[in-house]
Tab-separated table of C-alpha atoms and ligand atoms in Angstrom:
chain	number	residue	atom	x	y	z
A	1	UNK	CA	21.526	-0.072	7.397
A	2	UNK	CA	23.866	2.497	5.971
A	3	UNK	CA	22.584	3.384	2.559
A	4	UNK	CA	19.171	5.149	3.455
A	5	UNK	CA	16.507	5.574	1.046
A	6	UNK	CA	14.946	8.802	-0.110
A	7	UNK	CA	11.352	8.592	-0.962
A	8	UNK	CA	8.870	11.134	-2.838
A	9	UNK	CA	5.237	9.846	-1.479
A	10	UNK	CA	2.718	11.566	-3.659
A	11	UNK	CA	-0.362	10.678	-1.909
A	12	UNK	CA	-3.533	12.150	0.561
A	13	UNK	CA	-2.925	13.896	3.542
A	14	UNK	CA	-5.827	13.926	5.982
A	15	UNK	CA	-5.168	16.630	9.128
A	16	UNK	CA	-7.282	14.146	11.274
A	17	UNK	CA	-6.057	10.349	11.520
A	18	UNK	CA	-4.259	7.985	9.570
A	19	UNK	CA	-4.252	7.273	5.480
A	20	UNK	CA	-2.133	8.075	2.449
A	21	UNK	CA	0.695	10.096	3.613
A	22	UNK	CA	-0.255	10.174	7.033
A	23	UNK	CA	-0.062	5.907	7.137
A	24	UNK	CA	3.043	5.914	5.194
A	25	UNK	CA	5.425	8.480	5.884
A	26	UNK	CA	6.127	7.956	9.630
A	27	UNK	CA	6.527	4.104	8.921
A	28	UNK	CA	8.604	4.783	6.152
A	29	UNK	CA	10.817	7.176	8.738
A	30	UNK	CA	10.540	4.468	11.297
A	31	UNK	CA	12.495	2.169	8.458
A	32	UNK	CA	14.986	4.374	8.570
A	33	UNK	CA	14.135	6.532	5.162
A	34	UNK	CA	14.615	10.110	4.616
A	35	UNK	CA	10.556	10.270	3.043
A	36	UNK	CA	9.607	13.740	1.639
A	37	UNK	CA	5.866	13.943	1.117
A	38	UNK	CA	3.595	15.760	-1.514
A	39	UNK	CA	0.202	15.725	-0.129
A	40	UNK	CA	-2.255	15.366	-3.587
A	41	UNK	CA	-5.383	16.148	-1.589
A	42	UNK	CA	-5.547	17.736	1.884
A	43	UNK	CA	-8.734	16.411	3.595
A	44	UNK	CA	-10.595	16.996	7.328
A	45	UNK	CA	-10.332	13.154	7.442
A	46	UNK	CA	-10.782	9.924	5.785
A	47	UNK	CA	-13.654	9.142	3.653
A	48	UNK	CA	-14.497	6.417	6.381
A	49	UNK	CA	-16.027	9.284	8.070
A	50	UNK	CA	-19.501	10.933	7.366
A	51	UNK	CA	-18.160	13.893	5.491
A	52	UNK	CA	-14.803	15.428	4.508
A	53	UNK	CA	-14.159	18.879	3.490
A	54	UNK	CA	-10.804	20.233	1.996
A	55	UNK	CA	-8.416	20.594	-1.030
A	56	UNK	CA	-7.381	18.531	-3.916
A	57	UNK	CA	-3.851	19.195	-5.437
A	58	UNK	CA	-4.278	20.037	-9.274
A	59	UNK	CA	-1.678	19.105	-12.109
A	60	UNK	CA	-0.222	22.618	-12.180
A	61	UNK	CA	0.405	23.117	-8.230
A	62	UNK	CA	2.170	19.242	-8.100
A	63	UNK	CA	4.120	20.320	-11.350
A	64	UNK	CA	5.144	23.682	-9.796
A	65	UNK	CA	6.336	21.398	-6.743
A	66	UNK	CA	8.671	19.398	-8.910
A	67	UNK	CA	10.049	22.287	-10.814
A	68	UNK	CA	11.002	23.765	-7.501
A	69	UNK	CA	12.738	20.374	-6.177
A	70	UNK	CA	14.035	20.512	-9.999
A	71	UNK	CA	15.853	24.268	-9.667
A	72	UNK	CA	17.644	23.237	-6.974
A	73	UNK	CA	18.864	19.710	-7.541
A	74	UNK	CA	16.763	17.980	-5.129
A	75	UNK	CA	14.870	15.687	-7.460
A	76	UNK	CA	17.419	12.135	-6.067
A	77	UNK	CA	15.218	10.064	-5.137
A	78	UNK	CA	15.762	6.039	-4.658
A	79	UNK	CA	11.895	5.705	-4.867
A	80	UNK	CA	8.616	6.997	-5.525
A	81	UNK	CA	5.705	5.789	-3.865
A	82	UNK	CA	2.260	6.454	-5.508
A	83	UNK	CA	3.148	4.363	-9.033
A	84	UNK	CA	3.915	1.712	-6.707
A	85	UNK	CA	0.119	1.345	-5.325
A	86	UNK	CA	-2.131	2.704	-8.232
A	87	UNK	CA	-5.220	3.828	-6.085
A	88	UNK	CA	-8.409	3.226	-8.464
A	89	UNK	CA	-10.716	1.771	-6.609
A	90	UNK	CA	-11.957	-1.078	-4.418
A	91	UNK	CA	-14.681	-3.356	-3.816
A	92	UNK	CA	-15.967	-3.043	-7.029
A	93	UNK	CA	-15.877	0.727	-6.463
A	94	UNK	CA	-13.896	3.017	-9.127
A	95	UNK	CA	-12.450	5.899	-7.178
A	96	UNK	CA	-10.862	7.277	-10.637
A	97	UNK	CA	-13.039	8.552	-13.789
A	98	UNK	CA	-13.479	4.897	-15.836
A	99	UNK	CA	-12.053	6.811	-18.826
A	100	UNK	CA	-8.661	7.142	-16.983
A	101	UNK	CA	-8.465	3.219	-16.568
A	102	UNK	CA	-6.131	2.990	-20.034
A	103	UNK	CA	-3.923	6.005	-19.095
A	104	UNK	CA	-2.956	3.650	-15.936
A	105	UNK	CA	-2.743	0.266	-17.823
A	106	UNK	CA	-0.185	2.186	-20.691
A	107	UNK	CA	1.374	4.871	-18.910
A	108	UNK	CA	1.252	4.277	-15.126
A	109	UNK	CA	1.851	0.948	-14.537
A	110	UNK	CA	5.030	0.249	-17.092
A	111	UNK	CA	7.084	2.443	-14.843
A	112	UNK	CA	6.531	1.243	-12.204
A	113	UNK	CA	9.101	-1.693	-10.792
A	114	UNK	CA	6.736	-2.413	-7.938
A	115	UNK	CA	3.055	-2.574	-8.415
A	116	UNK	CA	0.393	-3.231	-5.455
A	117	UNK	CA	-2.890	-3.843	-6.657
A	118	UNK	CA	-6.286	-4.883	-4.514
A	119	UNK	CA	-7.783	-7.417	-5.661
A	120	UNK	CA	-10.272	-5.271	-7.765
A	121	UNK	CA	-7.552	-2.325	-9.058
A	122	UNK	CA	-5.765	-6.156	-10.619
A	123	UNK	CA	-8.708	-6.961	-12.114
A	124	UNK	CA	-8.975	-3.745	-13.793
A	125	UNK	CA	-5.470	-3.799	-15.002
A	126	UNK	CA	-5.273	-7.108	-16.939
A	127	UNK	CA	-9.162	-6.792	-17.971
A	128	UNK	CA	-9.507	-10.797	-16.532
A	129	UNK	CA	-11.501	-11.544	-12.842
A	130	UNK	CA	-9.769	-13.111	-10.341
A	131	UNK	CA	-11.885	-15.772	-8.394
A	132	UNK	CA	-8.973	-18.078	-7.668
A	133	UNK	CA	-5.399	-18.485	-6.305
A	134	UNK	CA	-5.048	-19.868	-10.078
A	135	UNK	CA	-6.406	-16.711	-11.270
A	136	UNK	CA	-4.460	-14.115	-9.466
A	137	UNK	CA	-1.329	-15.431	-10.355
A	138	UNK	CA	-2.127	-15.751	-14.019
A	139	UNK	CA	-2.915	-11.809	-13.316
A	140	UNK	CA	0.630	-10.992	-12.307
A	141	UNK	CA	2.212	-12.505	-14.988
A	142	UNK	CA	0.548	-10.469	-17.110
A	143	UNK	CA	1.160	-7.593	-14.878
A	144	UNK	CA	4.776	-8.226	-15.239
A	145	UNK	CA	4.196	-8.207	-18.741
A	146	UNK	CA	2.902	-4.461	-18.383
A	147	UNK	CA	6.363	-3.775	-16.460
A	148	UNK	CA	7.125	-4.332	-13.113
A	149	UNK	CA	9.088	-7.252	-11.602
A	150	UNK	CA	7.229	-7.243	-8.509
A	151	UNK	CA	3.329	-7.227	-8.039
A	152	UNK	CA	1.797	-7.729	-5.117
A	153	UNK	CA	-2.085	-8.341	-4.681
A	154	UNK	CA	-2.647	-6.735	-1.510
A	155	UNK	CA	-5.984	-8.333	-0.528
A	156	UNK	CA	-7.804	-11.058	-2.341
A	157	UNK	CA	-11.184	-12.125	-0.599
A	158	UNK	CA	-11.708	-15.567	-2.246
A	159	UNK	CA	-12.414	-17.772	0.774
A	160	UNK	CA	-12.542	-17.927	4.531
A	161	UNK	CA	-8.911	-15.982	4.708
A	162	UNK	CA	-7.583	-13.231	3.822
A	163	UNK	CA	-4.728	-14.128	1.051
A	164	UNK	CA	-1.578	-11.676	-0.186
A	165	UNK	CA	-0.488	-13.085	-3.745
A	166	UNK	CA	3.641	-12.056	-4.159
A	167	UNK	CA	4.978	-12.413	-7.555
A	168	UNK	CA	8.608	-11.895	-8.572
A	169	UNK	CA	10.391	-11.762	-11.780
A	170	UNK	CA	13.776	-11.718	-11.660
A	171	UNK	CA	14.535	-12.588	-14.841
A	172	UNK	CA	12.666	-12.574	-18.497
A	173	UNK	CA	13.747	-16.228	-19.047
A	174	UNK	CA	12.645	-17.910	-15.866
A	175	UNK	CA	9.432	-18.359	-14.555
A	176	UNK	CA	8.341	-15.689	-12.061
A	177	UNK	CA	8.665	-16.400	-7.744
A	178	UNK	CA	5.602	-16.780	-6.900
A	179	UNK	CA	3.606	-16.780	-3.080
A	180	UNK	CA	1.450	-16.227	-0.783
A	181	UNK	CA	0.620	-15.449	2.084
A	182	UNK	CA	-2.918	-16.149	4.604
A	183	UNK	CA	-3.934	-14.464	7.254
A	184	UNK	CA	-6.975	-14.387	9.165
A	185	UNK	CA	-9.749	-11.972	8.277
A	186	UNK	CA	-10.475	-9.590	11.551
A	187	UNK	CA	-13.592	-8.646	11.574
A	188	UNK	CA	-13.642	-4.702	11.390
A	189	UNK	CA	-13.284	-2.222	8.851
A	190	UNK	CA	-9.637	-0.851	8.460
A	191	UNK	CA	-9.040	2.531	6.938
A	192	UNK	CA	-5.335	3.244	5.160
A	193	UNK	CA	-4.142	-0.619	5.543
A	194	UNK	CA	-3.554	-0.237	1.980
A	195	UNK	CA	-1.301	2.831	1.982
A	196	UNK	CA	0.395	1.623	4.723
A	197	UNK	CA	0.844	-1.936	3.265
A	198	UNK	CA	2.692	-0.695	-0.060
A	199	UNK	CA	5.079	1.850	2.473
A	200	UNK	CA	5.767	-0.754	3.904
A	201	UNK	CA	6.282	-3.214	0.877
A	202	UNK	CA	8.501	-0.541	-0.656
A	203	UNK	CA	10.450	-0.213	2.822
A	204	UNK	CA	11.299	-3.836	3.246
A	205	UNK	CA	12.103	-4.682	-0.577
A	206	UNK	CA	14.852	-1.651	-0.031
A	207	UNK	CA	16.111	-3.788	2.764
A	208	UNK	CA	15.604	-7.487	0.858
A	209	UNK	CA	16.058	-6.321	-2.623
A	210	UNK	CA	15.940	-10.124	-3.818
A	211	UNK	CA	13.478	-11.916	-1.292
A	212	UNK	CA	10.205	-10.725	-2.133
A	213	UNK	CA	8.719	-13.160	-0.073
A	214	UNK	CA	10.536	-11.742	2.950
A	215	UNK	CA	9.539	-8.636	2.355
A	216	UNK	CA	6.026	-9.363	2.851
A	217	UNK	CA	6.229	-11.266	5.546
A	218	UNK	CA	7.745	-8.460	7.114
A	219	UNK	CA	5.153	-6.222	6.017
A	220	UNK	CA	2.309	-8.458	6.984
A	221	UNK	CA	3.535	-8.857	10.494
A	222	UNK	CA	4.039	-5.161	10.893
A	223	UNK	CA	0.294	-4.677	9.369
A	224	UNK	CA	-0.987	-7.617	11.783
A	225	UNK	CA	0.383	-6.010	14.770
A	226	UNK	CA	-0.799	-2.443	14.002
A	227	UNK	CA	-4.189	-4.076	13.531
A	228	UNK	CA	-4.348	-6.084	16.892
A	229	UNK	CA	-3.139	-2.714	18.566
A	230	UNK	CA	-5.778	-0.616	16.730
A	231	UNK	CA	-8.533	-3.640	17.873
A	232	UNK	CA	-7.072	-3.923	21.551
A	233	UNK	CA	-7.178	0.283	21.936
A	234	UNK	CA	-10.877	0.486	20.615
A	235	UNK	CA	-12.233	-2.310	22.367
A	236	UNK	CA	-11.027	-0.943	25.938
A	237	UNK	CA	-12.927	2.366	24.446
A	238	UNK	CA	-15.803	0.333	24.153
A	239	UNK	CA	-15.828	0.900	20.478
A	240	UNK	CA	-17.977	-1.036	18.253
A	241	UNK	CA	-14.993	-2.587	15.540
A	242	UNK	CA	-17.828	-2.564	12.832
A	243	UNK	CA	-18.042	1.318	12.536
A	244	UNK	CA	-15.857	2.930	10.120
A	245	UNK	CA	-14.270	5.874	11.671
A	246	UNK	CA	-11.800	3.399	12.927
A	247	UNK	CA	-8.112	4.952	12.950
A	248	UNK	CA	-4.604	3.070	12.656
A	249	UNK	CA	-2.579	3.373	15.844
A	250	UNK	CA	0.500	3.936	14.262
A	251	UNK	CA	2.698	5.666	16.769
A	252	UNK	CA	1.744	3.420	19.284
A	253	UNK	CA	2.668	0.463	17.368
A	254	UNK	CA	6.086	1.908	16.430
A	255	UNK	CA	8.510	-0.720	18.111
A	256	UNK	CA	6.151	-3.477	15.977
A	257	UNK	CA	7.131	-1.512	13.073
A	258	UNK	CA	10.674	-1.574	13.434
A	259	UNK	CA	11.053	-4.676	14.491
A	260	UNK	CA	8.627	-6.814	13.191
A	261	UNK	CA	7.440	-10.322	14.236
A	262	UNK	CA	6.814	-12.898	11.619
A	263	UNK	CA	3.669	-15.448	12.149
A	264	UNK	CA	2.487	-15.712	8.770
A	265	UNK	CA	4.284	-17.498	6.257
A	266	UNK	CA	5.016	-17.015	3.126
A	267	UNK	CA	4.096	-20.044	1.039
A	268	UNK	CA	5.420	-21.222	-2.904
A	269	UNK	CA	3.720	-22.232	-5.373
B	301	ATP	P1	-5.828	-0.593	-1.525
B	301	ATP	O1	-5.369	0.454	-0.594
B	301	ATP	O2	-5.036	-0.585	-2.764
B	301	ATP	O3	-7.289	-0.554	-1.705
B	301	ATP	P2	-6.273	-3.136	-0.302
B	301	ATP	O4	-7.714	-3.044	-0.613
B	301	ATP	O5	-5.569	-4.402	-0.640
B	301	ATP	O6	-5.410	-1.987	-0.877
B	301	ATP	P3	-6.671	-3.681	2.407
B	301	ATP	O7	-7.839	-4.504	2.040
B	301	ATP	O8	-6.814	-2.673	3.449
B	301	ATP	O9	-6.094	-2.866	1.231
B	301	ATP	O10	-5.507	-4.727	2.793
B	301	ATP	C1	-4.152	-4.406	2.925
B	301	ATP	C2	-3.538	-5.278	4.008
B	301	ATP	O11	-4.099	-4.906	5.256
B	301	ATP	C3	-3.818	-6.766	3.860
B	301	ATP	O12	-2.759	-7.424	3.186
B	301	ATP	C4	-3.868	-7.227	5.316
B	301	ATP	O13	-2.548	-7.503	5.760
B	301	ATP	C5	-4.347	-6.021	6.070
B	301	ATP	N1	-5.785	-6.034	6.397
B	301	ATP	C6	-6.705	-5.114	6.029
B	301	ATP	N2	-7.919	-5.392	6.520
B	301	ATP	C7	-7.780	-6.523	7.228
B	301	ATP	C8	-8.678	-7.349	7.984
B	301	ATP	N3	-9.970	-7.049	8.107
B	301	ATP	N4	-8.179	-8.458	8.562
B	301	ATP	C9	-6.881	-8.773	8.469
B	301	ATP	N5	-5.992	-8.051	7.773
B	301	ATP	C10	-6.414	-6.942	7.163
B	302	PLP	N1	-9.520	8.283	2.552
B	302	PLP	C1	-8.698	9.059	1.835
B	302	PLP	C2	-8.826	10.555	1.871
B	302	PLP	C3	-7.712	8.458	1.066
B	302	PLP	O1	-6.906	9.216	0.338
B	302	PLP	C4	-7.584	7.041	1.074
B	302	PLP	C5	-6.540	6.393	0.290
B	302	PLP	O2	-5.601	6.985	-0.177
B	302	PLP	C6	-8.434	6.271	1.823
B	302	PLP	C7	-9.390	6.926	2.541
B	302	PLP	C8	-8.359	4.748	1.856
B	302	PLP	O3	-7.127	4.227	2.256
B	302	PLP	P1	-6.829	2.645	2.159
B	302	PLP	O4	-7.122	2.187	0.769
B	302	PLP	O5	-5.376	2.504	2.484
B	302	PLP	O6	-7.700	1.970	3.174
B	303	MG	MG1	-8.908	-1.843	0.323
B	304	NA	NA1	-3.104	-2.081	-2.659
B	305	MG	MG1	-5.820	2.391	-0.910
């Protein structure tokens, strides 16, 4: 492609392994993006880990990085990823305080264009639980209500596969596009498969600006194929998959990256 994107990625940087900025940027490069990161913690590792020691970026040191880019004119970017996946929690889990919940249903999410919510962080957002396909789609409509065109659930856990809900609105008067897309659950615990799953969402919309559905199968295959990798590399370590120290292995799966393979489907509804 000619036109290359430029991305701000606010997000975590961990000095050891592979999540926020560390799972996104060097896909995001791979795609062919000029990516310019802002790490908004600085961390040993990933909280997969025992313990984690380090920094957290505070509203005054990330503002003073923007005036900076500001002064000198270098605040063009095509995209900014860290509106696009809104990071509060998981499992039933709320990383963020609960009293912030509101500030990211009125003021996060409606500027956003594409929004990529786990199952639980959708739940949060439209107030309704999702226990069905039925369900999550009703959720992204009102989702696109809040703003963005595109949502994607990242993971919903509803039956024997995993599922990735797509929905598309390309216009106020029609319906929205809506899909999805099954894969089978591996059994191990993944660390930064989200991060890396909106990069690479946000890298292969750029590319498809009006398949969503592409998109994410691109994404998914990528994702599949960094996971088999990751599995194949631990279990010739002799590394039980069920511990959760388990890192992405990104750089090895680079050519899978560029040029993915696509197995899983995207299906209408
Ligand atoms: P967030 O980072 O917002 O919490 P999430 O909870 O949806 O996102 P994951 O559960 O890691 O993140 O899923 C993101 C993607 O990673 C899924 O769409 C799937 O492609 C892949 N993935 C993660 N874990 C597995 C797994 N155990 N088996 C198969 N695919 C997985
Ligand atoms: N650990 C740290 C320090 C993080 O910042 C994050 C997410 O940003 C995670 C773990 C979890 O990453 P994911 O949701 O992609 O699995
Ligand atoms: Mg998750
Ligand atoms: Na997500
Ligand atoms: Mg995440």
């Amino acid at each position: 492609s000619s036109e290359s994107g430029r991305v701000l990625s606010i997000q975590s940087h961990t000095v050891q392994g592979y999540v926020g900025n560390k799972s996104a940027v060097f896909p995001l490069q791979l795609l062919g993006f000029d990516v310019d990161p802002i790490n908004s913690v600085q961390f040993s590792n990933h909280t997969g880990y025992p313990t984690w020691k380090g920094q957290v970026l505070d509203g005054e040191q990330l503002w003073s990085l923007i005036e900076g880019l500001e002064a000198n004119n270098l605040l063009f970017y095509t995209h900014l990823l860290t509106v696009c996946d809104p990071v509060m929690g998981d499992e039933g889990k709320l990383y963020i305080k609960p009293e912030l919940v509101p500030l990211y249903k009125d003021k996060v999410v409606p500027l956003a264009s594409m929004l990529t919510p786990n199952q639980f962080e959708a739940e949060l957002l439209t107030g309704c639980s999702i226990h069905s396909e039925a369900d999550a789609l009703e959720a992204c409509k009102k989702l696109h209500g809040a703003g963005p065109s595109k949502v994607v659930i990242t993971s919903l856990d509803i039956n024997s596969d995993l599922l990735l809900i797509g929905s598309h609105l390309e216009n106020e008067e029609d319906a929205p596009k809506q899909f999805l897309i099954s894969m089978p659950k591996i059994p191990a615990y993944f660390t930064g498969t989200g991060d890396l799953m909106a990069a690479l969402l946000l890298g292969w919309s750029y590319k498809y600006p009006n398949s969503l559905e592409t998109a994410a199968e691109l994404a998914v295959a990528s994702l599949q194929a960094v996971l088999e990798r990751t599995l194949l590399d631990y279990n010739a370590a002799k590394v039980q998959p069920e511990v959760k120290q388990l890192e992405l292995r990104l750089i090895q799966s680079q050519e899978q990256i560029k040029h993915p393979i696509v197995e899983f489907h995207a299906k209408r509804f």
